[in-house]
Amino acid sequence: MATQATAFGTLVNIFLEPKKALDDIRGHNGWLWLPLIIVVALGVGFQLWYLHVVDFGWLVDQTLAPKAADMTADQLRAAHDRMTPGSFNLFGVLGIVIGVPVWYLLQALYFFMAAKLGGYKDQAFGTWFSFISWTSFIGILGYVASGVYLLSTNNHQVSFVDVDVSSLNTLLFHVPYAHPGQALLSSLRITTIWSWVLMTLGLAQWTGKSVGRAAFTVLLPYVVAYAIWGVIAII
């Protein structure tokens, strides 16, 4: 006898049985808040923990280093005074609490428009917001990996880049913290690629389209966005 799907069971299945999970979330748009809240809560928790253990004076120096040569001693001193643990925590927490839902909304809007234009069966905005919330839940593995790294090191002079061990920048490119292109490359993570794979498989599963066509639909906005971001970073 088939077991009735639950939101908490789907949290596990999105990792172990993604096909089943993607089937189960259809018609359960109210479940979207569970993975979203967990991702935001973990992000906020990790942000506060990291800034509690890092050598904050060193972190400020690293943040200002790329522009330090163009600043006077008074400007550097003033910048140091403005950069407090409280300000870092405030902007970091707001960035997660506001930024994550807004980013999900933008992605959901794209899939909502694609569904309208493509004549897909699932056309409600909430359905695609749920789709994004669940396929993005994979991102919690990045926080877990970073948490393990932070627990295993005695070095308190570790940047946002170094602690983000799932990013392609940390693994491959090694662009230092606060330098041009660092934010772009750090946003590309193993979990990001995994999420794109889930989106592709899910879109193909939901629409009956080929995996190739689904991959084109999924990846198009990200390719465009990263291309524009890359040009801006170079300029």
XYZ file of C-alpha atoms in Angstrom:
235
model
C 0.000 0.000 0.000
C 1.362 3.426 -0.973
C 2.375 5.682 1.894
C 0.656 9.061 1.982
C 3.061 11.865 1.168
C 3.878 14.432 3.829
C 5.816 17.676 3.779
C 8.408 16.354 6.244
C 8.789 13.128 4.279
C 9.364 15.170 1.136
C 12.271 16.970 2.841
C 14.056 13.610 2.813
C 12.766 12.431 -0.553
C 14.008 15.506 -2.406
C 17.487 14.092 -1.719
C 16.821 10.347 -1.891
C 13.821 10.006 -4.211
C 13.598 13.279 -6.146
C 11.156 11.903 -8.738
C 8.695 10.947 -6.010
C 9.231 14.233 -4.183
C 8.581 16.264 -7.331
C 5.394 14.284 -7.909
C 4.271 14.740 -4.304
C 4.640 18.525 -4.179
C 2.170 18.990 -7.053
C -1.081 20.109 -5.496
C 0.580 20.817 -2.148
C 1.610 24.434 -2.626
C 1.156 25.101 1.088
C 4.213 22.947 1.742
C 6.521 25.483 0.091
C 6.990 27.367 3.386
C 8.715 24.457 5.107
C 11.857 24.258 2.926
C 11.920 28.050 2.574
C 11.840 28.636 6.334
C 14.517 25.978 6.938
C 16.851 27.494 4.326
C 16.394 31.019 5.729
C 16.779 29.860 9.336
C 19.962 27.918 8.570
C 21.356 30.834 6.594
C 20.708 33.288 9.425
C 22.070 30.878 12.032
C 25.248 30.253 10.100
C 25.749 33.979 9.440
C 25.519 34.797 13.165
C 27.740 31.870 14.127
C 30.422 32.713 11.573
C 30.645 36.364 12.617
C 30.821 35.266 16.253
C 33.913 33.073 15.732
C 35.817 34.909 12.983
C 38.625 37.362 13.750
C 36.467 40.372 12.957
C 39.276 42.933 12.676
C 41.003 40.689 10.163
C 37.741 40.257 8.220
C 37.308 44.037 7.977
C 40.885 44.360 6.693
C 40.155 41.725 4.041
C 36.949 43.504 3.050
C 38.691 46.848 2.624
C 41.904 45.485 1.068
C 40.855 45.786 -2.615
C 40.176 49.538 -2.211
C 42.663 50.373 0.525
C 45.317 51.672 -1.883
C 42.905 54.354 -3.136
C 41.861 55.509 0.363
C 43.519 57.929 2.742
C 44.368 56.939 6.302
C 41.371 58.920 7.564
C 39.042 57.230 5.082
C 40.312 53.800 6.102
C 39.855 54.635 9.765
C 36.311 55.861 9.132
C 35.505 52.750 7.107
C 36.800 50.552 9.931
C 34.624 52.418 12.408
C 31.516 51.873 10.270
C 32.164 48.146 9.874
C 31.046 46.702 13.185
C 29.870 43.170 14.009
C 26.390 44.621 14.447
C 26.334 46.179 10.973
C 27.679 42.999 9.362
C 25.075 40.923 11.176
C 22.261 43.323 10.319
C 22.990 43.462 6.601
C 23.799 39.757 6.452
C 20.578 38.721 8.156
C 18.477 41.138 6.097
C 20.173 39.870 2.954
C 19.079 36.331 3.785
C 15.619 37.039 5.211
C 14.690 39.330 2.318
C 17.047 38.164 -0.405
C 16.184 34.460 -0.406
C 12.389 34.903 -0.771
C 12.857 37.632 -3.397
C 15.240 35.401 -5.373
C 12.722 32.547 -5.178
C 9.954 34.909 -6.325
C 11.963 36.044 -9.348
C 12.722 32.461 -10.367
C 9.089 31.452 -9.819
C 7.964 34.378 -11.979
C 10.148 33.127 -14.818
C 8.710 29.601 -14.644
C 5.188 31.024 -14.291
C 5.686 32.998 -17.525
C 7.259 29.988 -19.238
C 4.237 27.894 -18.197
C 1.853 30.464 -19.657
C 3.759 30.760 -22.917
C 4.357 27.013 -23.182
C 0.791 26.069 -22.339
C 1.852 23.839 -19.445
C -0.832 22.191 -17.343
C 0.500 23.736 -14.119
C 0.112 27.504 -14.512
C -0.553 28.866 -11.008
C 2.184 31.121 -9.629
C 2.093 29.327 -6.271
C 2.837 26.042 -8.005
C 6.068 27.406 -9.467
C 7.036 29.134 -6.232
C 6.680 25.728 -4.579
C 8.735 24.164 -7.383
C 11.576 26.645 -6.737
C 11.364 26.317 -2.965
C 11.706 22.541 -3.091
C 14.327 22.282 -5.833
C 16.420 24.921 -4.023
C 16.261 23.062 -0.700
C 19.400 21.202 -1.770
C 21.252 24.383 -0.794
C 21.135 23.404 2.887
C 23.960 20.963 2.164
C 26.193 23.968 1.551
C 25.487 25.262 5.047
C 26.121 21.796 6.490
C 29.470 21.529 4.673
C 30.480 25.028 5.780
C 29.453 24.226 9.341
C 31.601 21.096 9.372
C 34.531 23.116 8.028
C 34.093 25.830 10.644
C 33.920 23.245 13.426
C 37.034 21.452 12.184
C 39.353 24.468 11.962
C 41.092 26.384 14.727
C 41.874 29.220 12.330
C 39.732 32.263 13.088
C 41.085 34.171 10.100
C 38.836 32.507 7.560
C 36.980 34.561 4.971
C 33.469 34.155 3.592
C 35.132 32.572 0.545
C 37.173 30.025 2.482
C 34.242 28.881 4.608
C 31.975 28.448 1.562
C 33.459 25.055 0.756
C 30.773 24.022 -1.755
C 31.377 26.969 -4.109
C 33.288 26.545 -7.356
C 35.368 29.573 -6.415
C 36.674 27.844 -3.297
C 37.136 24.521 -5.092
C 38.537 25.722 -8.433
C 39.048 29.440 -9.036
C 40.365 30.797 -5.708
C 39.481 34.455 -6.324
C 40.083 36.209 -2.964
C 37.287 37.648 -0.848
C 35.935 41.073 -1.946
C 37.815 41.050 -5.273
C 36.098 41.526 -8.663
C 34.385 38.370 -9.818
C 34.523 36.706 -6.393
C 30.827 37.098 -5.649
C 29.866 35.730 -9.065
C 32.103 32.674 -8.835
C 31.157 32.055 -5.206
C 27.469 31.996 -6.156
C 28.144 28.961 -8.337
C 28.065 26.003 -5.987
C 27.830 22.257 -6.319
C 24.394 22.617 -4.746
C 23.450 25.236 -7.358
C 24.201 22.783 -10.157
C 22.329 20.035 -8.292
C 19.343 22.372 -7.991
C 19.436 23.055 -11.752
C 19.458 19.310 -12.397
C 16.410 18.880 -10.156
C 14.638 21.744 -11.930
C 15.387 20.180 -15.306
C 14.188 16.718 -14.305
C 11.162 18.175 -12.540
C 10.151 20.361 -15.470
C 10.473 17.425 -17.865
C 8.475 15.257 -15.461
C 5.710 17.827 -14.988
C 5.351 18.856 -18.637
C 6.203 15.704 -20.556
C 8.835 17.639 -22.523
C 12.231 16.170 -23.342
C 15.048 16.589 -20.838
C 16.973 18.632 -23.414
C 14.116 21.067 -23.909
C 13.550 21.279 -20.168
C 17.255 21.976 -19.607
C 17.155 24.808 -22.155
C 14.137 26.347 -20.420
C 15.699 26.009 -16.973
C 19.193 27.231 -17.815
C 18.392 30.108 -20.181
C 17.768 32.829 -17.542
C 20.762 31.772 -15.464
C 23.103 31.820 -18.478
C 21.878 35.303 -19.385
C 22.094 36.547 -15.783
C 25.617 35.192 -15.261
C 26.774 36.591 -18.606
C 25.567 40.075 -17.648
C 27.049 39.731 -14.144
C 30.364 38.619 -15.652
C 30.541 41.631 -17.968
C 29.786 43.973 -15.067
C 32.472 42.297 -12.938
C 35.066 42.687 -15.708
C 34.193 46.332 -16.299
